[in-house]
Amino acid sequence: MHTVFSRTHRPHFLGKAVDCVARVHVPSGTMCQKAAVKHPSSQMPPCDYKPDSYQGMSKERLLEIRKQNCHPMTMKVTYYRQPVFIHQGHMQWLWDVDGKRYLDLFAGVATVSVGHCHPRVNEAAVKQLKHLWHTTAIYIHPQIQEYAEKLVSLLPEPLKVVYLTNSGSEANDLAMLMARLHTGNYDIITLRGSYHGGSPMTMGLTSRTDYKYPVASGFGCHNTMCPDVFRGVWGGSHCRDSPVQTIRECNCSAGHCQANDRYIEQLKEMFDTTVPHRIAAFFGEPIQGVGGAVQYPKNYLKETYKLVREKGGICIADEVQTGFGRTGSHFWGFQGHDIIPDMVTMAKGIANGFPMGAVVTTEEIARPFGKGLHFNTFGGNPVACAIASSVLDTIAEDRLQENCAMVGTYLLTELAKLRDKYEIIGDVRGKGLQIGVEMVTDKASCKPLSPEAMAEIFEDTKDMGVLIGKGGIYGQTFRIKPPMCITKDDADFFLAVFDQALQNYMDRR
């Protein structure tokens, strides 16, 4: 059996108690010494781009308007105790209104795929703006067809039918409807810790308390145990498709993951106790995004897809954060799991930050949707399609998928050295430039690092010139999801800054 934390306990779930005796591997010797972590430069890499001088409102006035005239939620989600006032961007760089430069390692929440204001994408946008800003899908304009053909050429058969939207929430909302119409079933399953959108329908798919309100929403949605091999009940040192594994030990034989077996048993028990015999769909991110770059055992999604299809459901891959080459090894996250979904939803990096989303499915699944009437005014907007088309070209021409694999693997392996150096880093995980660093009070208990401590490290990292994100159920995971154009020199700068921020916190503690 796989082991968990440093104490013996009997977790209870779905009526079963399981004995779990923990063995956590703690590195020793030189691995834990500062000399084991060497980052060549704490100097910000040079940039020959010169931003315009900011001529707008004062920071004080901007903040005053934000507090008085913007919805209170806008202030609630504002990052940092001392907020960043962004003025301009170029590739992996952002400048604030005072002219300070930042290395952007969060990309507007994993959204800027090819780089801020990439010259090639800018050119495509300006060209289209001069020609036609907007006309709806009731007319045939070339951009929708040109983009649809280019997009489906990157997906396996039979995923060849595209419906364009404005966001990931819209895409997932639409995917729910299409799944129910096609199957004639209603119930949909997602994983705990997942995030699939904030609309009234997708709130049911999203399994995170922070995003829920005490109103009826998301009927027919159910959440099953997330197969998190670090924080979950089971997990070992060979579970993940990642350059970095957990520090948890296991006694699995080669090619067989007992943790996967246990998590699949939980899914089967959910089928036996929670949902009807026939279901509509299973939604899954190939790597959880907002959940903190959580990865599953290697065969989990493959076995889940088989079970879901036996129940009459279709399998939906939410590629809003993992798509378009970000994981490095493949263009789509699902390809790393050796599966072909029945439907794929996408947004964020699809248009490098321009509002756009898409649902891609099969002709058979799309057909029942055509029996009614559905219309999206801005879906397939000419400017959006022109930008998205240029993004696909840029990913290929700049070899950004390959860059994600190279720089991402380097970042992961170097971050693993920091994990071995600091007691407060519990886990490092991910693929390509989809990376999570989970923070704990100590490796033995794996108790999440407090929000106050996270904020200290977060703020320090920003003050030294690097912007990163946060995620995880308890806000305990730093998320590193930069524009896919970052370089190894950028990675070294971040590693030096992050190392210093961690050391600063440890010294204060």
Coordinates of C-alpha atoms in Angstrom, one line a residue:
M1 CA 0.0 0.0 0.0
H2 CA 1.1 3.5 -0.6
T3 CA 2.1 5.6 2.3
V4 CA 1.0 9.0 3.3
F5 CA 2.1 11.4 6.0
S6 CA 4.3 11.0 9.0
R7 CA 1.7 9.8 11.4
T8 CA -0.5 6.7 11.6
H9 CA -4.2 7.5 11.0
R10 CA -7.3 5.9 9.7
P11 CA -9.0 8.2 7.1
H12 CA -12.6 7.6 6.5
F13 CA -14.3 8.1 3.1
L14 CA -17.4 6.6 1.6
G15 CA -17.9 4.4 4.6
K16 CA -14.4 2.7 4.5
A17 CA -11.5 3.0 6.9
V18 CA -8.0 2.3 5.6
D19 CA -4.9 1.9 7.6
C20 CA -2.1 4.2 6.3
V21 CA 1.4 4.2 7.8
A22 CA 3.5 7.0 6.5
R23 CA 7.0 7.0 5.3
V24 CA 8.2 10.4 4.1
H25 CA 11.7 10.5 2.5
V26 CA 13.7 13.4 3.9
P27 CA 16.8 14.2 2.0
S28 CA 20.0 14.5 3.9
G29 CA 23.7 15.5 3.6
T30 CA 24.8 18.0 1.0
M31 CA 21.3 17.9 -0.7
C32 CA 20.1 20.1 2.2
Q33 CA 22.9 22.5 2.1
K34 CA 22.8 25.9 0.4
A35 CA 25.8 24.9 -1.8
A36 CA 23.6 22.3 -3.5
V37 CA 21.6 25.1 -5.1
K38 CA 23.5 27.3 -7.6
H39 CA 21.8 29.9 -9.7
P40 CA 24.2 31.8 -11.9
S41 CA 22.6 35.2 -11.8
S42 CA 20.4 37.2 -9.5
Q43 CA 20.5 40.0 -12.0
M44 CA 17.4 40.5 -14.2
P45 CA 18.2 39.5 -17.7
P46 CA 18.5 42.4 -20.2
C47 CA 15.7 43.5 -22.4
D48 CA 16.2 45.9 -25.4
Y49 CA 12.6 46.9 -25.5
K50 CA 11.8 50.4 -24.3
P51 CA 8.3 51.0 -23.0
D52 CA 6.4 54.2 -23.4
S53 CA 6.5 56.6 -20.5
Y54 CA 3.2 56.5 -18.5
Q55 CA 1.1 59.6 -18.8
G56 CA -2.1 58.6 -17.1
M57 CA -3.8 58.9 -13.7
S58 CA -1.8 58.8 -10.5
K59 CA -1.7 55.5 -8.7
E60 CA -3.6 57.0 -5.8
R61 CA -6.5 58.0 -8.2
L62 CA -6.5 54.7 -9.9
L63 CA -6.8 52.9 -6.6
E64 CA -9.5 55.3 -5.4
I65 CA -11.6 54.6 -8.4
R66 CA -11.0 50.9 -8.1
K67 CA -12.3 51.0 -4.5
Q68 CA -15.3 53.3 -5.1
N69 CA -16.6 52.5 -8.6
C70 CA -15.5 49.0 -9.4
H71 CA -17.3 46.0 -7.9
P72 CA -15.9 45.1 -4.5
M73 CA -14.9 41.7 -6.0
T74 CA -12.4 43.6 -8.1
M75 CA -10.6 44.8 -5.0
K76 CA -10.9 41.4 -3.3
V77 CA -9.0 39.6 -6.1
T78 CA -6.3 42.3 -6.4
Y79 CA -2.9 40.7 -5.9
Y80 CA -0.4 41.9 -3.3
R81 CA -0.5 44.1 -0.2
Q82 CA 1.2 46.7 -2.3
P83 CA -0.6 46.2 -5.7
V84 CA 1.2 46.3 -9.0
F85 CA 0.0 49.0 -11.4
I86 CA 0.7 47.5 -14.9
H87 CA 1.3 49.9 -17.8
Q88 CA 2.8 47.9 -20.7
G89 CA 4.0 44.5 -21.7
H90 CA 6.4 43.0 -24.2
M91 CA 7.0 39.2 -24.5
Q92 CA 7.8 37.9 -21.0
W93 CA 8.1 41.3 -19.5
L94 CA 5.7 43.8 -17.8
W95 CA 6.3 47.4 -16.8
D96 CA 4.4 49.3 -14.1
V97 CA 3.4 52.9 -14.3
D98 CA 6.7 53.9 -12.6
G99 CA 8.8 52.1 -15.3
K100 CA 9.8 49.2 -13.1
R101 CA 10.2 46.0 -15.1
Y102 CA 8.9 42.6 -13.9
L103 CA 9.5 39.1 -15.2
D104 CA 6.0 37.7 -15.7
L105 CA 5.8 34.1 -14.7
F106 CA 2.0 34.0 -14.4
A107 CA 1.0 35.3 -17.8
G108 CA -2.3 36.8 -16.8
V109 CA -3.4 33.5 -15.2
A110 CA -1.7 31.2 -17.7
T111 CA -3.3 33.2 -20.6
V112 CA -0.5 35.0 -22.4
S113 CA 0.8 32.1 -24.4
V114 CA 3.3 33.4 -27.0
G115 CA 4.3 36.6 -25.2
H116 CA 2.8 40.0 -24.3
C117 CA 2.2 42.1 -27.5
H118 CA 4.1 39.6 -29.6
P119 CA 5.0 41.6 -32.8
R120 CA 3.7 38.9 -35.2
V121 CA 0.4 38.7 -33.3
N122 CA 0.1 42.4 -33.0
E123 CA 0.6 42.7 -36.8
A124 CA -2.2 40.2 -37.4
A125 CA -4.6 42.1 -35.0
V126 CA -3.9 45.5 -36.5
K127 CA -4.3 44.2 -40.1
Q128 CA -7.7 42.7 -39.1
L129 CA -8.8 45.8 -37.2
K130 CA -8.2 47.9 -40.3
H131 CA -10.3 45.5 -42.4
L132 CA -13.2 44.4 -40.2
W133 CA -13.8 44.6 -36.5
H134 CA -17.0 42.7 -36.1
T135 CA -19.7 40.8 -37.9
T136 CA -21.5 37.9 -36.4
A137 CA -21.6 34.3 -37.4
I138 CA -24.9 34.9 -39.3
Y139 CA -22.7 36.0 -42.2
I140 CA -19.9 33.9 -43.7
H141 CA -16.6 35.8 -43.2
P142 CA -13.4 34.0 -43.9
Q143 CA -11.8 34.2 -40.4
I144 CA -14.1 31.6 -38.7
Q145 CA -13.6 29.0 -41.4
E146 CA -9.8 29.6 -41.7
Y147 CA -9.3 29.3 -38.0
A148 CA -11.6 26.3 -37.5
E149 CA -9.7 24.4 -40.2
K150 CA -6.3 25.3 -38.7
L151 CA -7.4 24.3 -35.2
V152 CA -8.9 20.9 -36.0
S153 CA -5.8 20.0 -38.0
L154 CA -4.0 19.9 -34.6
L155 CA -6.6 17.5 -33.0
P156 CA -7.0 13.8 -33.5
E157 CA -10.0 12.2 -35.3
P158 CA -12.9 12.4 -34.8
L159 CA -12.6 15.8 -33.0
K160 CA -13.4 18.0 -36.0
V161 CA -16.4 20.2 -35.1
V162 CA -15.7 23.7 -33.6
Y163 CA -18.0 26.1 -31.8
L164 CA -16.3 29.4 -30.8
T165 CA -17.1 31.3 -27.6
N166 CA -15.6 34.2 -25.6
S167 CA -14.3 32.4 -22.5
G168 CA -13.5 29.1 -20.9
S169 CA -16.6 29.3 -18.7
E170 CA -18.8 29.7 -21.8
A171 CA -17.1 26.8 -23.4
N172 CA -17.6 24.5 -20.4
D173 CA -21.2 25.7 -20.0
L174 CA -21.8 24.8 -23.6
A175 CA -20.0 21.4 -23.3
M176 CA -22.3 20.5 -20.4
L177 CA -25.4 21.2 -22.5
M178 CA -24.1 19.3 -25.5
A179 CA -23.1 16.3 -23.4
R180 CA -26.6 16.1 -21.8
L181 CA -28.3 16.5 -25.2
H182 CA -26.2 13.8 -26.8
T183 CA -26.4 11.2 -24.1
G184 CA -29.9 11.9 -22.9
N185 CA -28.4 11.7 -19.3
Y186 CA -28.0 14.5 -16.8
D187 CA -25.3 13.8 -14.2
I188 CA -21.8 15.0 -14.6
I189 CA -18.7 14.2 -12.6
T190 CA -15.6 16.2 -11.9
L191 CA -12.6 15.9 -9.5
R192 CA -12.4 17.7 -6.1
G193 CA -10.2 20.7 -6.3
S194 CA -11.1 21.3 -10.0
Y195 CA -12.0 24.7 -11.5
H196 CA -14.1 24.8 -14.7
G197 CA -15.6 28.2 -14.6
G198 CA -17.7 30.7 -12.6
S199 CA -21.0 30.8 -14.5
P200 CA -24.1 29.4 -12.6
M201 CA -23.9 26.2 -14.5
T202 CA -20.1 25.6 -14.3
M203 CA -20.1 26.4 -10.6
G204 CA -21.3 22.9 -10.2
L205 CA -18.3 21.6 -12.0
T206 CA -16.0 23.7 -10.0
S207 CA -15.2 21.9 -6.7
R208 CA -13.7 24.7 -4.6
T209 CA -15.6 26.4 -1.8
D210 CA -14.1 29.8 -2.4
Y211 CA -15.9 30.0 -5.8
K212 CA -19.4 28.9 -4.5
Y213 CA -22.3 30.9 -3.3
P214 CA -25.3 29.9 -1.1
V215 CA -27.6 29.8 -4.1
A216 CA -28.9 26.9 -6.3
S217 CA -26.5 26.2 -9.1
G218 CA -24.9 23.5 -11.1
F219 CA -27.6 20.9 -10.7
G220 CA -26.5 17.3 -11.4
C221 CA -22.8 17.9 -10.8
H222 CA -20.8 15.6 -8.5
N223 CA -17.2 15.7 -7.4
T224 CA -15.1 12.5 -6.8
M225 CA -11.9 12.2 -4.9
C226 CA -8.9 13.9 -6.6
P227 CA -6.1 11.5 -7.1
D228 CA -3.5 13.9 -5.7
V229 CA -0.4 11.8 -5.1
F230 CA 1.2 14.4 -2.8
R231 CA -1.7 15.5 -0.6
G232 CA -4.1 12.7 -1.2
V233 CA -4.7 9.5 0.8
W234 CA -2.4 7.5 -1.5
G235 CA 0.7 8.4 -3.6
G236 CA 4.3 7.4 -4.1
S237 CA 7.5 8.2 -5.8
H238 CA 6.8 7.0 -9.3
C239 CA 3.2 8.1 -9.9
R240 CA 3.4 11.2 -12.0
D241 CA 4.3 11.9 -15.6
S242 CA 6.7 14.6 -14.5
P243 CA 10.5 15.2 -14.3
V244 CA 9.9 15.5 -10.5
Q245 CA 8.2 13.0 -8.3
T246 CA 6.9 13.3 -4.7
I247 CA 9.1 12.7 -1.7
R248 CA 6.6 10.0 -0.6
E249 CA 8.0 6.5 -0.8
C250 CA 6.1 3.5 -2.2
N251 CA 6.7 -0.2 -2.8
C252 CA 5.0 -0.5 -6.2
S253 CA 6.4 -2.9 -8.8
A254 CA 7.6 -1.4 -12.1
G255 CA 4.8 -0.3 -14.3
H256 CA 2.1 -0.8 -11.6
C257 CA 0.8 2.0 -9.4
Q258 CA -1.2 0.9 -6.4
A259 CA -2.2 4.5 -5.7
N260 CA -4.0 4.6 -9.1
D261 CA -5.9 1.4 -8.1
R262 CA -7.1 2.9 -4.9
Y263 CA -8.3 6.1 -6.5
I264 CA -10.1 4.2 -9.3
E265 CA -11.8 2.1 -6.5
Q266 CA -13.1 5.4 -5.1
L267 CA -14.5 6.4 -8.5
K268 CA -16.2 3.0 -8.8
E269 CA -17.7 3.4 -5.3
M270 CA -19.0 6.8 -6.3
F271 CA -20.7 5.2 -9.3
D272 CA -22.3 2.6 -7.0
T273 CA -23.5 5.1 -4.4
T274 CA -23.9 8.7 -5.8
V275 CA -25.0 8.9 -9.4
P276 CA -27.6 7.0 -11.6
H277 CA -26.6 4.0 -13.7
R278 CA -26.2 6.3 -16.7
I279 CA -24.4 9.6 -16.7
A280 CA -23.8 12.4 -19.1
A281 CA -20.1 13.2 -18.8
F282 CA -16.8 13.4 -16.9
F283 CA -14.9 16.7 -16.9
G284 CA -11.2 16.6 -16.2
E285 CA -8.2 19.0 -16.5
P286 CA -5.1 17.0 -17.7
I287 CA -3.3 18.9 -14.9
Q288 CA -5.4 20.9 -12.4
G289 CA -4.7 24.6 -12.9
V290 CA -6.3 26.7 -10.1
G291 CA -6.1 23.6 -8.0
G292 CA -2.3 24.0 -7.9
A293 CA -0.8 22.1 -10.9
V294 CA -2.1 18.8 -9.4
Q295 CA -1.1 15.7 -11.4
Y296 CA -2.7 12.3 -11.2
P297 CA -1.2 8.8 -11.4
K298 CA -0.2 8.0 -15.0
N299 CA -3.1 5.8 -16.0
Y300 CA -5.9 7.4 -13.9
L301 CA -7.6 9.4 -16.7
K302 CA -7.3 6.4 -19.1
E303 CA -9.1 4.1 -16.7
T304 CA -11.6 6.8 -15.8
Y305 CA -12.5 7.4 -19.4
K306 CA -13.2 3.7 -19.8
L307 CA -15.5 3.6 -16.8
V308 CA -17.3 6.8 -17.8
R309 CA -18.1 5.5 -21.3
E310 CA -19.4 2.2 -19.8
K311 CA -21.9 4.4 -17.9
G312 CA -23.0 6.0 -21.1
G313 CA -21.1 9.3 -20.5
I314 CA -18.7 11.2 -22.7
C315 CA -15.3 12.4 -21.6
I316 CA -14.4 16.1 -21.7
A317 CA -10.9 17.4 -21.5
D318 CA -10.7 20.9 -20.1
E319 CA -7.6 22.3 -21.9
V320 CA -8.1 25.9 -20.9
Q321 CA -4.7 26.0 -19.1
T322 CA -2.9 22.9 -20.4
G323 CA -3.5 23.3 -24.2
F324 CA -1.4 24.9 -27.0
G325 CA 1.9 23.3 -26.1
R326 CA 2.3 24.5 -22.5
T327 CA 3.0 21.0 -21.1
G328 CA 5.9 20.7 -23.6
S329 CA 5.7 17.0 -24.4
H330 CA 2.5 17.4 -26.4
F331 CA 0.3 20.1 -27.9
W332 CA -2.7 19.0 -25.8
G333 CA -2.5 18.0 -22.2
F334 CA -4.7 14.9 -22.8
Q335 CA -2.1 13.5 -25.2
G336 CA 0.2 13.0 -22.2
H337 CA -2.3 10.6 -20.8
D338 CA -2.6 8.5 -24.0
I339 CA -6.4 9.3 -24.3
I340 CA -8.7 10.8 -26.8
P341 CA -11.6 12.7 -25.3
D342 CA -15.0 13.1 -26.9
M343 CA -14.9 16.8 -26.4
V344 CA -12.2 19.4 -25.7
T345 CA -12.8 22.9 -24.2
M346 CA -10.2 25.6 -24.5
A347 CA -9.6 29.3 -23.9
K348 CA -6.9 31.5 -22.2
G349 CA -3.8 30.9 -24.4
I350 CA -5.9 30.2 -27.5
A351 CA -5.7 33.9 -28.4
N352 CA -2.8 35.1 -26.2
G353 CA -5.1 37.0 -23.9
F354 CA -7.7 38.2 -26.4
P355 CA -11.2 37.0 -25.1
M356 CA -11.9 33.8 -26.9
G357 CA -12.8 30.2 -26.2
A358 CA -13.8 27.1 -28.1
V359 CA -15.5 23.7 -27.9
V360 CA -14.3 21.0 -30.2
T361 CA -16.2 17.7 -30.5
T362 CA -17.4 15.1 -32.9
E363 CA -20.0 15.4 -35.6
E364 CA -22.2 12.8 -33.7
I365 CA -22.1 14.7 -30.4
A366 CA -22.6 18.1 -32.1
R367 CA -25.7 16.9 -34.1
P368 CA -28.4 17.0 -31.3
F369 CA -27.4 20.6 -30.4
G370 CA -28.5 21.6 -33.9
K371 CA -32.1 20.7 -33.2
G372 CA -32.5 23.9 -31.2
L373 CA -31.1 27.4 -31.8
H374 CA -28.1 28.8 -30.1
F375 CA -26.4 32.1 -30.9
N376 CA -23.2 33.8 -29.6
T377 CA -22.9 37.4 -30.8
F378 CA -19.1 37.6 -30.3
G379 CA -18.2 34.0 -30.8
G380 CA -16.0 33.8 -33.9
N381 CA -15.3 37.5 -33.9
P382 CA -13.0 38.3 -36.9
V383 CA -10.3 40.0 -34.8
A384 CA -10.4 37.1 -32.3
C385 CA -10.0 34.5 -35.1
A386 CA -7.2 36.5 -36.8
I387 CA -5.3 36.7 -33.5
A388 CA -5.9 33.0 -32.6
S389 CA -4.7 32.0 -36.1
S390 CA -1.6 34.0 -35.7
V391 CA -1.0 32.4 -32.2
L392 CA -1.0 28.9 -33.8
D393 CA 1.5 30.1 -36.4
T394 CA 3.7 31.7 -33.8
I395 CA 3.7 28.6 -31.5
A396 CA 5.0 26.6 -34.5
E397 CA 7.4 29.2 -35.9
D398 CA 9.0 30.1 -32.5
R399 CA 9.1 26.4 -31.5
L400 CA 7.4 27.4 -28.2
Q401 CA 6.2 23.8 -27.4
E402 CA 9.8 22.7 -27.5
N403 CA 10.8 25.7 -25.4
C404 CA 8.2 24.7 -22.8
A405 CA 9.8 21.2 -22.6
M406 CA 13.3 22.5 -22.3
V407 CA 12.9 25.5 -19.9
G408 CA 10.1 23.8 -18.0
T409 CA 12.1 20.7 -17.3
Y410 CA 15.1 22.8 -16.2
L411 CA 12.8 24.9 -13.9
L412 CA 11.3 21.8 -12.3
T413 CA 14.6 20.0 -11.6
E414 CA 16.1 23.2 -10.1
L415 CA 13.0 23.8 -8.0
A416 CA 13.3 20.3 -6.7
K417 CA 16.7 21.3 -5.4
L418 CA 15.0 24.1 -3.5
R419 CA 12.5 21.6 -2.2
D420 CA 15.4 19.6 -0.8
K421 CA 16.9 22.7 0.7
Y422 CA 13.8 24.1 2.4
E423 CA 11.6 22.4 4.9
I424 CA 8.7 24.5 3.8
I425 CA 8.6 23.3 0.3
G426 CA 6.5 20.1 0.3
D427 CA 6.2 19.3 -3.4
V428 CA 7.3 20.5 -6.8
R429 CA 5.3 19.2 -9.8
G430 CA 4.2 19.8 -13.3
K431 CA 5.1 19.4 -16.9
G432 CA 6.6 22.0 -19.2
L433 CA 5.6 25.5 -18.1
Q434 CA 2.7 24.3 -16.0
I435 CA 4.4 24.2 -12.6
G436 CA 3.2 24.1 -9.0
V437 CA 5.3 24.5 -5.8
E438 CA 3.3 23.4 -2.8
M439 CA 4.3 25.1 0.5
V440 CA 4.0 23.4 3.9
T441 CA 4.8 24.2 7.5
D442 CA 7.0 21.1 7.5
K443 CA 7.5 18.0 5.4
A444 CA 6.5 15.6 8.2
S445 CA 3.0 17.0 8.7
C446 CA 2.4 18.4 5.2
K447 CA 0.2 21.1 6.8
P448 CA -0.4 23.9 4.3
L449 CA 1.7 27.0 4.9
S450 CA -0.4 29.8 6.3
P451 CA -1.9 32.5 4.1
E452 CA 0.2 35.1 6.0
A453 CA 3.4 33.2 5.3
M454 CA 2.5 32.7 1.7
A455 CA 1.8 36.4 1.4
E456 CA 5.3 37.3 2.8
I457 CA 7.1 35.1 0.2
F458 CA 4.7 36.3 -2.6
E459 CA 5.3 39.9 -1.8
D460 CA 9.1 39.5 -1.5
T461 CA 9.3 37.7 -4.9
K462 CA 7.3 40.6 -6.5
D463 CA 9.4 43.3 -4.9
M464 CA 12.5 41.6 -6.4
G465 CA 11.0 41.7 -9.8
V466 CA 9.1 38.5 -10.5
L467 CA 5.3 37.9 -10.7
I468 CA 4.0 34.5 -9.9
G469 CA 0.5 33.1 -9.0
K470 CA -1.1 31.3 -6.2
G471 CA -3.5 28.3 -6.1
G472 CA -4.5 25.1 -4.3
I473 CA -7.5 24.4 -2.1
Y474 CA -5.8 26.3 0.8
G475 CA -4.0 28.8 -1.3
Q476 CA -0.8 27.0 -0.4
T477 CA 0.7 26.4 -3.9
F478 CA 2.7 28.9 -5.9
R479 CA 1.8 28.7 -9.6
I480 CA 4.4 29.2 -12.3
K481 CA 2.8 29.5 -15.7
P482 CA 4.7 32.1 -17.8
P483 CA 4.5 33.2 -21.4
M484 CA 5.9 30.2 -23.3
C485 CA 8.8 32.3 -24.6
I486 CA 10.8 32.6 -21.4
T487 CA 14.4 31.6 -21.5
K488 CA 16.8 29.7 -19.3
D489 CA 18.3 33.0 -18.2
D490 CA 14.9 34.1 -17.1
A491 CA 14.5 30.8 -15.2
D492 CA 17.8 31.4 -13.4
F493 CA 16.8 34.9 -12.4
F494 CA 13.5 33.6 -10.9
L495 CA 15.2 30.8 -9.1
A496 CA 17.7 33.2 -7.5
V497 CA 14.8 35.5 -6.5
F498 CA 12.6 32.7 -5.2
D499 CA 15.5 31.3 -3.2
Q500 CA 16.2 34.6 -1.6
A501 CA 12.5 35.2 -0.8
L502 CA 12.4 31.8 0.9
Q503 CA 15.5 32.5 2.8
N504 CA 14.2 35.9 3.9
Y505 CA 11.1 34.2 5.3
M506 CA 13.1 31.5 7.1
D507 CA 15.3 34.2 8.6
R508 CA 12.2 36.1 9.9
R509 CA 10.6 32.9 11.2

